[in-house]
XYZ file of C-alpha atoms in Angstrom:
729
model
C -14.339 -79.703 -95.074
C -12.697 -77.222 -92.699
C -9.452 -75.669 -93.907
C -7.178 -74.832 -90.975
C -3.998 -73.516 -92.529
C -2.716 -71.601 -95.510
C 0.536 -70.441 -96.988
C 1.126 -67.148 -98.698
C 3.338 -66.668 -101.708
C 6.776 -65.168 -101.202
C 7.034 -61.407 -101.159
C 9.311 -61.498 -104.170
C 6.332 -62.566 -106.263
C 4.058 -59.673 -105.393
C 1.327 -58.741 -107.784
C 0.316 -55.107 -108.255
C -3.466 -54.833 -107.858
C -5.498 -51.731 -108.652
C -8.554 -50.897 -106.576
C -11.658 -50.245 -108.625
C -12.413 -46.654 -109.705
C -16.042 -45.530 -109.456
C -16.792 -43.095 -112.315
C -18.695 -39.865 -111.780
C -22.402 -40.362 -111.344
C -24.117 -39.009 -114.452
C -26.819 -41.597 -115.255
C -28.148 -44.912 -114.070
C -29.466 -43.302 -110.880
C -31.722 -45.727 -109.027
C -34.349 -45.349 -106.332
C -36.180 -48.613 -105.792
C -37.781 -51.095 -103.483
C -38.068 -54.836 -103.042
C -41.573 -56.352 -103.052
C -42.015 -59.650 -101.196
C -44.720 -61.854 -102.625
C -47.393 -63.828 -100.919
C -50.178 -61.493 -102.042
C -50.496 -60.976 -105.827
C -52.422 -57.752 -105.185
C -49.075 -56.056 -104.477
C -47.899 -56.295 -108.103
C -51.293 -55.182 -109.441
C -51.312 -52.065 -107.252
C -47.772 -51.198 -108.370
C -48.528 -51.734 -112.057
C -51.777 -49.728 -111.944
C -49.888 -46.783 -110.381
C -46.571 -47.193 -112.251
C -46.285 -43.625 -113.637
C -46.855 -42.104 -110.173
C -44.641 -44.285 -108.079
C -41.783 -42.371 -106.379
C -39.368 -45.112 -107.464
C -37.895 -46.169 -110.819
C -37.061 -49.805 -110.015
C -38.789 -52.786 -108.388
C -37.213 -56.072 -107.336
C -39.692 -58.974 -107.355
C -38.725 -61.201 -104.397
C -37.750 -64.053 -104.123
C -37.066 -66.998 -106.407
C -35.311 -70.122 -105.163
C -31.547 -70.516 -105.784
C -32.315 -74.150 -106.613
C -35.031 -73.264 -109.136
C -35.582 -74.863 -112.500
C -37.204 -73.288 -115.544
C -37.440 -74.755 -119.024
C -37.056 -71.999 -121.655
C -40.344 -71.248 -123.380
C -42.411 -73.199 -120.849
C -43.966 -69.994 -119.499
C -44.725 -71.461 -116.106
C -43.214 -70.652 -112.688
C -43.919 -74.080 -111.237
C -40.295 -74.700 -110.310
C -39.257 -71.149 -109.546
C -40.501 -70.731 -105.974
C -41.659 -67.104 -106.304
C -44.936 -67.881 -104.450
C -46.763 -65.253 -106.447
C -49.971 -67.181 -107.045
C -49.574 -70.915 -106.859
C -53.282 -71.502 -107.539
C -52.915 -70.496 -111.189
C -51.981 -73.138 -113.744
C -48.838 -71.208 -114.783
C -48.165 -70.067 -111.235
C -48.806 -66.481 -112.301
C -46.373 -66.281 -115.242
C -48.757 -64.580 -117.742
C -50.147 -62.195 -115.108
C -46.671 -61.139 -113.949
C -45.523 -60.582 -117.528
C -48.520 -58.324 -118.151
C -47.873 -56.275 -115.018
C -44.155 -56.045 -115.814
C -45.039 -54.415 -119.149
C -47.278 -51.880 -117.373
C -44.577 -51.021 -114.918
C -42.003 -50.578 -117.676
C -44.434 -48.385 -119.619
C -44.675 -46.234 -116.507
C -40.925 -45.766 -116.319
C -40.153 -48.475 -113.705
C -37.506 -51.162 -114.252
C -38.340 -54.652 -113.035
C -35.790 -57.065 -111.619
C -36.224 -60.626 -110.331
C -34.377 -61.354 -107.072
C -32.967 -64.794 -106.224
C -32.289 -65.721 -102.608
C -33.476 -63.837 -99.535
C -32.885 -65.092 -95.977
C -35.054 -68.220 -96.035
C -33.656 -69.245 -99.401
C -30.126 -68.911 -97.986
C -30.468 -70.627 -94.640
C -29.583 -74.200 -93.747
C -31.117 -74.558 -90.244
C -28.664 -77.192 -88.974
C -25.472 -75.552 -90.252
C -26.616 -72.095 -89.185
C -27.514 -73.287 -85.691
C -24.239 -75.207 -85.225
C -21.623 -73.125 -86.986
C -23.047 -69.608 -86.867
C -24.760 -69.658 -83.443
C -23.555 -72.479 -81.184
C -19.855 -72.080 -82.039
C -19.765 -68.445 -80.912
C -20.931 -68.976 -77.356
C -24.071 -68.719 -75.273
C -24.092 -64.945 -74.573
C -25.296 -63.715 -77.976
C -28.936 -62.652 -78.436
C -29.296 -65.148 -81.289
C -28.164 -68.045 -79.049
C -30.622 -67.005 -76.355
C -33.540 -66.807 -78.814
C -32.769 -70.182 -80.430
C -30.616 -72.851 -78.755
C -31.275 -71.650 -75.212
C -35.005 -71.255 -75.742
C -35.788 -74.355 -77.839
C -32.896 -76.667 -77.102
C -32.469 -76.094 -73.390
C -29.011 -74.637 -74.049
C -27.832 -77.896 -75.725
C -27.107 -78.111 -79.448
C -28.169 -81.768 -79.243
C -31.653 -80.483 -78.374
C -31.884 -78.945 -81.843
C -33.323 -81.197 -84.574
C -35.417 -81.205 -87.733
C -38.580 -81.333 -85.652
C -37.874 -77.912 -84.184
C -36.065 -76.685 -87.328
C -32.807 -76.868 -85.349
C -34.040 -74.610 -82.553
C -35.778 -72.358 -85.074
C -32.401 -70.981 -85.942
C -33.481 -69.507 -89.309
C -36.937 -68.229 -88.394
C -39.053 -68.153 -85.196
C -42.022 -70.543 -85.025
C -44.409 -67.558 -85.277
C -43.437 -67.237 -88.953
C -45.090 -70.549 -89.770
C -42.146 -71.926 -91.705
C -41.696 -75.637 -92.436
C -38.376 -77.340 -93.050
C -39.219 -77.148 -96.774
C -39.266 -73.345 -96.531
C -35.473 -73.258 -96.592
C -32.862 -73.988 -99.197
C -29.289 -73.112 -100.128
C -27.373 -71.992 -103.187
C -26.250 -75.145 -104.998
C -23.056 -75.770 -106.948
C -24.348 -77.287 -110.226
C -21.378 -79.433 -111.235
C -23.304 -80.767 -114.220
C -23.410 -77.335 -115.878
C -20.904 -76.234 -118.544
C -21.254 -72.601 -117.602
C -20.782 -73.369 -113.905
C -17.575 -75.139 -114.776
C -16.489 -72.072 -116.774
C -17.283 -69.935 -113.719
C -15.218 -72.241 -111.493
C -12.291 -72.017 -113.911
C -12.556 -68.230 -113.925
C -12.582 -68.108 -110.121
C -9.644 -70.511 -109.766
C -7.498 -68.979 -112.497
C -7.860 -65.403 -111.302
C -7.687 -65.903 -107.582
C -5.129 -63.951 -105.594
C -6.283 -65.420 -102.316
C -3.890 -67.631 -100.282
C -5.853 -70.900 -100.477
C -7.330 -72.936 -103.303
C -11.071 -73.275 -103.835
C -12.779 -76.343 -102.381
C -16.120 -76.965 -104.031
C -19.143 -78.742 -102.544
C -21.446 -80.076 -105.283
C -22.553 -82.769 -102.854
C -24.579 -80.231 -100.886
C -27.817 -80.621 -102.814
C -31.416 -80.574 -101.610
C -32.404 -83.894 -100.018
C -28.809 -85.177 -99.579
C -27.869 -86.710 -96.232
C -25.023 -85.128 -94.281
C -23.366 -86.744 -91.295
C -22.702 -84.348 -88.427
C -20.706 -84.583 -85.194
C -23.408 -83.708 -82.689
C -26.739 -84.062 -84.537
C -26.323 -87.352 -86.388
C -27.409 -87.519 -90.024
C -29.182 -84.351 -91.211
C -30.888 -83.502 -94.475
C -29.643 -80.733 -96.723
C -32.634 -78.444 -97.351
C -33.985 -77.641 -100.782
C -34.977 -79.236 -104.066
C -32.948 -81.491 -106.343
C -35.320 -81.405 -109.315
C -32.964 -79.050 -111.200
C -30.266 -81.713 -110.950
C -32.522 -84.541 -112.055
C -33.476 -82.448 -115.093
C -29.851 -81.540 -115.828
C -30.524 -77.819 -115.316
C -28.375 -74.979 -113.985
C -30.458 -72.693 -111.684
C -28.331 -69.650 -112.486
C -28.740 -70.204 -116.186
C -32.460 -70.728 -115.703
C -32.713 -67.462 -113.819
C -31.623 -65.713 -116.980
C -34.042 -67.769 -119.110
C -37.028 -66.901 -116.930
C -36.026 -63.212 -116.938
C -35.866 -63.264 -120.685
C -39.252 -64.930 -121.127
C -40.828 -62.466 -118.667
C -39.187 -59.509 -120.416
C -37.457 -58.268 -117.269
C -34.825 -55.559 -117.048
C -32.532 -57.333 -114.595
C -31.890 -60.084 -112.079
C -30.590 -59.852 -108.533
C -28.543 -62.243 -106.373
C -29.344 -61.834 -102.675
C -26.638 -64.029 -101.170
C -26.727 -64.424 -97.353
C -25.214 -67.839 -96.663
C -23.594 -66.973 -93.317
C -23.616 -70.708 -92.540
C -21.307 -71.369 -95.492
C -18.774 -68.781 -94.327
C -18.791 -70.265 -90.779
C -18.790 -73.923 -91.883
C -15.930 -73.618 -94.383
C -13.863 -70.910 -92.746
C -10.139 -71.152 -92.198
C -9.771 -71.125 -88.428
C -6.656 -71.820 -86.350
C -8.453 -71.761 -82.998
C -8.840 -75.073 -81.169
C -12.566 -74.484 -80.636
C -13.193 -73.400 -84.224
C -14.857 -70.281 -82.924
C -12.680 -67.702 -84.677
C -10.921 -67.002 -81.385
C -7.835 -65.972 -83.370
C -9.747 -64.525 -86.313
C -10.767 -66.423 -89.421
C -10.940 -66.075 -93.203
C -13.907 -66.704 -95.491
C -12.123 -67.271 -98.772
C -14.213 -70.325 -99.650
C -17.367 -68.245 -99.483
C -15.735 -65.546 -101.629
C -15.086 -68.294 -104.211
C -18.651 -69.608 -104.134
C -20.302 -66.159 -104.330
C -17.990 -65.104 -107.146
C -18.705 -68.297 -109.102
C -22.448 -67.746 -108.790
C -22.187 -64.189 -110.131
C -19.864 -65.317 -112.909
C -22.208 -68.101 -113.954
C -25.077 -65.567 -114.216
C -22.795 -63.208 -116.062
C -21.792 -65.837 -118.638
C -25.426 -66.713 -119.255
C -26.433 -63.068 -119.593
C -23.926 -62.680 -122.381
C -24.994 -65.934 -124.024
C -28.786 -65.642 -123.640
C -29.981 -62.136 -122.842
C -27.193 -59.557 -123.414
C -29.233 -56.530 -122.313
C -30.079 -57.983 -118.884
C -28.714 -56.149 -115.844
C -27.274 -57.847 -112.752
C -27.485 -56.523 -109.202
C -26.768 -57.974 -105.756
C -27.880 -57.313 -102.202
C -24.601 -57.126 -100.333
C -23.692 -57.286 -96.653
C -23.180 -53.973 -94.851
C -19.794 -55.203 -93.633
C -18.848 -56.738 -97.015
C -16.195 -54.140 -97.844
C -14.878 -53.711 -94.286
C -11.154 -54.576 -93.966
C -9.498 -56.225 -91.033
C -9.961 -59.436 -89.122
C -13.173 -61.470 -89.656
C -14.475 -62.948 -86.431
C -17.211 -65.089 -87.974
C -20.985 -64.876 -87.967
C -21.427 -62.551 -90.928
C -19.975 -61.685 -94.338
C -17.437 -59.072 -93.326
C -14.922 -58.596 -96.114
C -16.731 -60.843 -98.611
C -16.949 -58.157 -101.339
C -13.606 -56.600 -100.434
C -11.835 -59.912 -101.080
C -13.388 -60.142 -104.526
C -11.877 -56.887 -105.817
C -8.213 -57.833 -106.362
C -9.069 -61.215 -107.889
C -12.177 -60.364 -109.901
C -12.276 -56.643 -110.654
C -14.043 -57.148 -113.983
C -16.840 -59.090 -112.259
C -17.244 -56.430 -109.570
C -17.339 -53.746 -112.229
C -19.916 -55.685 -114.283
C -22.392 -55.119 -111.477
C -21.351 -51.538 -110.780
C -20.670 -49.845 -114.099
C -21.639 -50.251 -117.752
C -24.695 -51.414 -119.657
C -25.326 -54.491 -117.475
C -24.775 -52.798 -114.124
C -27.700 -53.315 -111.749
C -25.665 -52.132 -108.763
C -24.320 -53.263 -105.414
C -27.232 -52.762 -103.021
C -25.750 -52.486 -99.521
C -28.017 -53.795 -96.821
C -27.175 -51.000 -94.354
C -29.983 -52.030 -92.014
C -30.659 -54.774 -89.462
C -27.881 -53.134 -87.479
C -27.411 -53.186 -83.698
C -26.124 -50.462 -81.416
C -24.764 -52.906 -78.844
C -21.124 -52.207 -78.048
C -19.802 -55.367 -79.709
C -21.552 -54.412 -82.964
C -20.450 -50.784 -83.187
C -17.907 -49.727 -85.797
C -14.573 -48.492 -84.487
C -14.211 -44.953 -83.099
C -14.588 -42.224 -84.218
C -17.528 -43.588 -86.256
C -20.837 -43.163 -84.472
C -22.828 -46.197 -83.364
C -26.120 -44.553 -84.249
C -27.961 -45.909 -87.306
C -26.932 -42.968 -89.502
C -23.357 -43.215 -88.230
C -23.151 -46.921 -89.040
C -24.676 -46.447 -92.481
C -22.109 -43.738 -93.184
C -19.256 -45.940 -91.989
C -20.243 -49.060 -93.948
C -20.881 -47.138 -97.156
C -17.517 -45.455 -96.756
C -15.889 -48.902 -96.757
C -17.340 -49.619 -100.195
C -16.052 -46.253 -101.390
C -12.594 -47.075 -100.036
C -12.677 -50.330 -102.043
C -13.749 -48.431 -105.172
C -17.053 -50.235 -105.425
C -20.062 -48.497 -106.928
C -22.788 -48.915 -104.304
C -26.413 -47.998 -103.422
C -27.509 -47.084 -99.863
C -30.029 -49.385 -98.163
C -32.964 -48.470 -95.908
C -35.607 -50.592 -94.086
C -39.164 -49.812 -93.096
C -40.583 -50.822 -89.689
C -39.145 -53.325 -87.243
C -35.661 -54.604 -88.171
C -35.176 -58.349 -88.395
C -31.987 -58.033 -86.388
C -31.228 -57.991 -83.507
C -33.955 -60.538 -82.592
C -36.912 -58.405 -81.390
C -37.969 -60.977 -78.835
C -34.681 -60.917 -76.875
C -32.799 -57.776 -77.815
C -35.235 -55.094 -78.931
C -33.307 -52.565 -76.876
C -30.468 -52.584 -79.334
C -32.592 -52.398 -82.527
C -32.471 -49.246 -84.576
C -35.664 -48.709 -86.562
C -35.657 -46.008 -89.224
C -37.298 -42.768 -88.067
C -37.859 -39.573 -90.043
C -34.950 -37.824 -88.311
C -32.561 -40.769 -88.958
C -33.699 -40.847 -92.566
C -32.915 -37.158 -92.840
C -29.447 -37.698 -91.356
C -28.673 -40.460 -93.850
C -30.130 -38.579 -96.816
C -28.119 -35.538 -95.847
C -24.736 -36.909 -94.839
C -24.375 -40.113 -96.869
C -26.791 -40.367 -99.796
C -25.383 -37.418 -101.830
C -22.257 -39.438 -102.543
C -23.970 -42.475 -104.002
C -25.901 -42.795 -107.224
C -28.766 -44.865 -105.833
C -30.823 -45.916 -102.860
C -33.253 -48.732 -102.187
C -35.425 -50.017 -99.375
C -36.975 -53.108 -97.902
C -39.946 -53.539 -98.358
C -42.505 -51.706 -100.497
C -45.514 -52.876 -98.453
C -43.909 -53.271 -95.041
C -45.897 -51.413 -92.368
C -44.648 -49.115 -89.668
C -44.267 -50.653 -86.250
C -44.974 -47.316 -84.533
C -45.686 -43.707 -85.501
C -42.003 -42.988 -84.853
C -41.066 -45.128 -87.855
C -40.923 -43.453 -91.227
C -43.729 -44.463 -93.602
C -42.756 -46.047 -96.918
C -44.192 -43.210 -99.002
C -42.388 -40.567 -96.978
C -39.148 -42.450 -97.356
C -39.651 -43.075 -101.099
C -40.396 -39.406 -101.781
C -37.424 -37.975 -99.941
C -35.067 -40.618 -101.396
C -36.449 -40.048 -104.876
C -35.839 -36.304 -104.656
C -32.303 -36.861 -103.304
C -31.392 -39.267 -106.128
C -33.413 -38.170 -109.146
C -33.788 -34.481 -108.313
C -36.246 -32.423 -106.290
C -38.266 -31.415 -109.371
C -38.732 -34.954 -110.709
C -42.544 -35.374 -111.086
C -42.688 -38.992 -109.975
C -41.064 -38.030 -106.651
C -44.367 -36.514 -105.503
C -46.220 -39.817 -106.039
C -47.165 -42.435 -103.463
C -46.662 -46.110 -102.719
C -50.085 -47.840 -102.844
C -51.733 -48.793 -99.581
C -52.385 -52.501 -98.840
C -51.605 -53.260 -95.217
C -49.269 -50.318 -94.815
C -51.616 -47.519 -93.752
C -50.035 -44.411 -92.235
C -50.282 -44.789 -88.467
C -51.949 -41.924 -86.572
C -49.401 -39.508 -85.193
C -46.924 -40.105 -88.014
C -45.119 -37.257 -89.678
C -44.287 -36.709 -93.330
C -41.546 -34.171 -92.550
C -37.920 -35.278 -92.984
C -35.307 -32.788 -91.788
C -32.526 -32.338 -94.365
C -29.153 -30.878 -93.489
C -25.805 -30.256 -95.221
C -23.863 -33.155 -96.760
C -21.246 -34.945 -94.712
C -17.560 -35.184 -95.575
C -16.661 -36.731 -98.925
C -15.646 -40.404 -98.536
C -12.224 -41.097 -99.931
C -11.094 -43.777 -102.336
C -8.326 -46.313 -101.742
C -5.088 -44.858 -100.244
C -1.674 -45.368 -101.816
C 0.048 -48.713 -101.161
C 2.705 -48.683 -98.473
C 6.148 -50.179 -98.908
C 6.009 -53.863 -100.009
C 5.998 -56.603 -97.409
C 9.374 -58.185 -96.554
C 9.510 -61.628 -94.873
C 12.855 -60.683 -93.262
C 11.541 -57.443 -91.693
C 10.935 -57.309 -87.947
C 7.572 -55.507 -87.728
C 6.659 -53.558 -84.623
C 3.602 -51.566 -83.521
C 2.406 -49.048 -86.126
C 4.648 -50.174 -89.020
C 2.852 -50.354 -92.367
C 3.373 -52.380 -95.507
C 1.471 -53.601 -98.558
C 0.929 -57.107 -99.892
C -1.033 -58.286 -102.937
C -3.063 -55.104 -103.280
C -3.830 -54.560 -99.580
C -2.274 -52.345 -96.934
C -1.428 -53.870 -93.540
C -0.447 -52.352 -90.196
C 1.379 -54.049 -87.378
C -0.741 -53.950 -84.226
C 1.957 -55.321 -81.901
C 5.450 -56.792 -82.168
C 5.612 -59.944 -84.311
C 8.464 -62.226 -85.331
C 10.087 -61.775 -88.741
C 8.430 -63.974 -91.302
C 4.947 -63.634 -89.829
C 2.679 -63.649 -92.867
C 0.298 -60.771 -93.716
C -3.135 -61.359 -92.287
C -1.940 -63.459 -89.354
C -2.061 -62.321 -85.759
C -0.457 -58.954 -85.289
C -0.537 -58.012 -89.004
C -4.195 -57.249 -89.777
C -5.348 -56.140 -93.157
C -6.264 -52.474 -93.447
C -8.054 -52.519 -96.830
C -7.306 -52.131 -100.509
C -4.694 -49.730 -101.734
C -3.792 -48.056 -104.988
C -0.468 -49.207 -106.398
C 0.113 -46.022 -108.443
C -0.026 -43.848 -105.361
C -3.034 -41.854 -106.596
C -6.222 -41.681 -104.613
C -9.164 -41.760 -107.001
C -12.536 -40.380 -105.963
C -15.157 -43.097 -106.273
C -18.241 -41.127 -105.340
C -20.490 -38.478 -106.737
C -20.010 -34.918 -105.475
C -22.930 -33.185 -103.789
C -24.648 -30.282 -105.467
C -22.411 -27.155 -105.502
C -25.357 -25.125 -104.280
C -25.413 -26.966 -101.014
C -23.790 -25.216 -98.070
C -21.710 -27.559 -95.974
C -21.844 -27.333 -92.236
C -19.761 -29.097 -89.588
C -18.363 -32.283 -91.032
C -18.339 -35.346 -88.821
C -15.467 -37.800 -89.214
C -16.440 -41.202 -90.617
C -13.170 -43.067 -90.961
C -12.056 -45.635 -88.440
C -9.191 -44.988 -86.056
C -6.186 -46.970 -87.138
C -3.489 -48.441 -84.849
C -1.026 -45.809 -83.827
C 2.466 -45.436 -85.262
C 5.366 -44.467 -83.044
C 4.335 -41.155 -81.635
C 5.969 -37.875 -80.735
C 5.913 -37.582 -76.973
C 5.564 -34.534 -74.748
C 8.662 -33.150 -73.113
C 10.673 -35.581 -71.005
C 10.690 -35.064 -67.245
C 13.528 -34.816 -64.822
C 11.249 -34.376 -61.844
C 11.028 -38.076 -61.057
C 13.167 -39.496 -63.858
C 10.205 -40.897 -65.826
C 8.924 -38.979 -68.897
C 5.217 -38.832 -69.543
C 3.844 -40.533 -72.647
C 1.401 -38.768 -74.995
C -1.642 -37.630 -73.017
C -4.691 -39.858 -73.132
C -7.491 -38.419 -75.379
C -11.096 -39.243 -74.583
C -12.939 -41.060 -77.338
C -9.729 -42.266 -79.044
C -9.278 -45.983 -79.754
C -5.965 -47.404 -78.582
C -4.538 -50.779 -79.673
C -2.680 -53.232 -77.486
C 0.752 -51.925 -76.345
C -0.181 -48.289 -76.919
C 1.159 -46.059 -74.110
C -0.434 -42.867 -72.763
C -0.144 -40.643 -69.729
C -3.148 -39.728 -67.565
C -3.459 -38.037 -64.155
C 0.265 -38.175 -63.495
C 0.772 -41.835 -64.487
C 1.875 -43.684 -67.585
C -0.414 -46.435 -68.847
C -0.160 -49.231 -71.433
C -3.200 -50.672 -73.249
C -3.488 -54.417 -72.677
C -5.664 -54.762 -75.820
C -7.832 -52.538 -78.009
C -9.705 -50.049 -75.874
C -11.373 -46.672 -75.963
C -12.070 -46.457 -72.214
C -10.548 -44.165 -69.605
C -7.342 -45.439 -67.973
C -8.069 -46.752 -64.535
C -6.776 -49.386 -62.131
C -10.310 -50.799 -62.134
C -10.309 -51.219 -65.925
C -8.469 -54.376 -67.043
C -7.878 -52.991 -70.520
C -5.218 -50.683 -69.024
C -2.088 -51.358 -66.936
C -0.580 -48.588 -64.840
C 3.163 -48.321 -65.418
C 3.981 -45.794 -62.721
C 4.166 -42.094 -61.984
C 5.566 -39.610 -64.538
C 6.213 -35.865 -64.735
C 6.525 -32.947 -67.241
C 9.596 -31.315 -68.907
C 10.807 -29.759 -72.120
C 11.926 -30.943 -75.525
C 9.958 -33.463 -77.634
C 11.108 -37.053 -77.865
C 9.906 -39.927 -80.002
C 9.170 -43.264 -78.351
C 8.204 -46.472 -80.143
C 6.649 -49.512 -78.564
C 9.082 -51.417 -76.296
C 10.407 -54.435 -78.237
C 9.156 -57.376 -76.206
C 11.085 -60.475 -75.390
C 9.743 -63.587 -77.137
C 9.771 -67.135 -75.919
C 8.448 -69.687 -78.405
C 7.329 -73.109 -77.142
C 6.169 -75.783 -79.617
C 2.940 -77.226 -78.293
C 0.161 -79.564 -79.226
C -2.851 -77.251 -79.881
C -5.089 -79.552 -77.820
C -2.798 -79.595 -74.784
C -1.496 -77.047 -72.261
C 1.363 -74.852 -73.267
C 3.983 -74.471 -70.552
C 6.143 -71.417 -69.875
C 9.723 -71.421 -68.664
C 8.741 -71.693 -64.974
C 5.985 -74.265 -65.389
C 2.856 -72.133 -65.538
C 0.147 -73.482 -67.905
C -2.015 -71.710 -70.412
C -4.571 -73.769 -72.359
C -5.846 -73.087 -75.856
C -9.215 -71.530 -75.288
C -8.169 -69.705 -72.121
C -7.577 -65.958 -72.066
C -4.261 -66.229 -73.844
C -5.638 -68.307 -76.701
C -6.785 -65.150 -78.470
C -4.102 -63.424 -80.501
C -2.957 -60.329 -78.701
C -4.617 -61.259 -75.393
C -2.666 -60.478 -72.250
C -2.165 -62.920 -69.402
C 0.158 -63.350 -66.419
C -1.155 -60.264 -64.628
C -1.185 -58.379 -67.926
C 2.562 -58.726 -68.404
C 2.736 -61.257 -71.252
C 1.015 -61.022 -74.606
C 0.314 -64.416 -76.233
C 0.240 -65.445 -79.880
C -0.173 -68.809 -81.543
C 2.096 -69.215 -84.548
C 3.319 -72.098 -86.686
C 6.879 -73.378 -86.299
C 8.007 -76.208 -88.617
C 4.448 -77.241 -89.195
C 3.522 -77.347 -85.467
C 1.744 -74.833 -83.259
C 3.898 -72.563 -81.140
C 2.799 -70.347 -78.271
C 4.839 -67.122 -78.428
C 5.059 -65.034 -75.259
C 5.820 -61.341 -75.647
C 6.609 -60.100 -72.167
C 7.241 -56.635 -70.774
C 9.335 -56.566 -68.692
C 11.314 -59.346 -70.351
C 11.662 -61.169 -67.023
C 7.907 -61.620 -66.687
C 6.568 -65.193 -66.926
C 3.350 -66.938 -65.998
């Protein structure tokens, strides 16, 4: 079911929401790695060298999210770990023995549920997460274009829906994939649903999908009847996979469990989307995926308390999971951030206290293509992006661990976009360890036995040692140990030197909340307000009554209602000498600005001078080379008549005496339209949904009119904001 509209509560019923506070880092410091099975020798090597490993935690990866395990059965037949499927117990006794050896050597052992293949529904991912966002993306080119001839109808079960989840070289079958189920038969799942529904502060109600179970048939628009991947044995046995995860952890004597949730398809399939093409052209929300993920974690949490109270819980979280602002689809941007106001106790359960396994942020598989870069002034380099994404978790008050990856990144697709991949080198490792890691209590990496792709990549032992020293202390004996060699030999020409510099600037916690939202207020560019625990900033003129989060009023992140900014990170060692401190926060839309002196030379004052590298939002005005300019949309480029992101307003001059100039209030013309038909302006010009003006804030009509789709009396309305007011299409 696709939800296409929502209604926010009245501003008079505002709830005060505190952002989470991350306590000082004093214990629970973690340096660890995930180990992907397929070769049981991996676990033996780790166990035999436990005391000398430069890590203190291992995540065994991965078990199926649709697993079943009968308590006391001592067999992994229905778990999907693929440790050693030739053994009668599928490796249960052997794993338990090695777990005990690792623990005796000072290494915690967690069991991870999920991973990419155990999150991916090939049909839904190909249709909703790839096809819906156009043919120009690298993922589209490497899947639908290559294996479907550019047609979604050419994707089917025979080609795993254009090999959308994995390339054919991986050797996957359709049975390799599954999804996280919603076990409606489970009492603890129902408790988790009640918890999620009761505590939600999100503007739409949960819609659950227990019908999406392995083997079920699902009727689609363009691909006919498709099969939901995965197993349904757990349902036939009346089991709850999330409860059984806790049972298997208890019987193996593990220290913790991990939820690696990466169902991008779910976010794209069940998003709230007002665009006619359902491609997030106006921005979307992923509240339904927030509900599902929260319910999964809550179900595990309930069963930990009931079955194995000492068990810890961690999760592998999206790099963009705490990033505020508009979600454009295709990832899990804002997933974790949206949990905080509604479920702070659940977020804290993973981050602090006896059961805290940590929020492991997957700050890897990042691209340096322009569309994937964080906003200026954050750097688009790997270390710059890691710093930016980790700072978003700090701003949300979420205790988090920094992620690293060995060798070739999985994204962007190496076959079609290797140029924008950012593998981890020694120098990049040093930059992250220096500028970012000191403010977080843990770090982890993927994967313990993953080889280098070239001598320029850092080797796993080199990474583990430098990370261990940064987290546990330079004199910690185990930090001089090594990761065993299997197929991960050190390539000739590699270096074991990692340059370490001074720490970067301290990330800050959530800012104070602005004045509360008022539905009667006319908001203009740069005005700020708070609503339901978040700050918002107006990016361009909007009509009174426009709801927070809609076009023109993007969310800016969590805020602190008591006005105090609480530090949520550890402080670097006082013996460290700080050097130049790069800025890591994103540029926010500008408020009304103080202008340079007005001019009488030609009667037109100059706006604030353009500054190279600064990001300007739509309607921002600057002066450059003797002319005033207005930004047609967000841009950080140089004003020029050849650059469509800028419009030249005319010549200007200098003068004396500062003046303050706000954005020019535009004239609005609202026309009620059918969202599937053309919208007509006063003089008969037509703009279709899906054309340039279908995107909120886009400019049309020779860059004179800014267009927004709004709702008027239950119908769509196309609102023109024109400057000058006489302008029309």
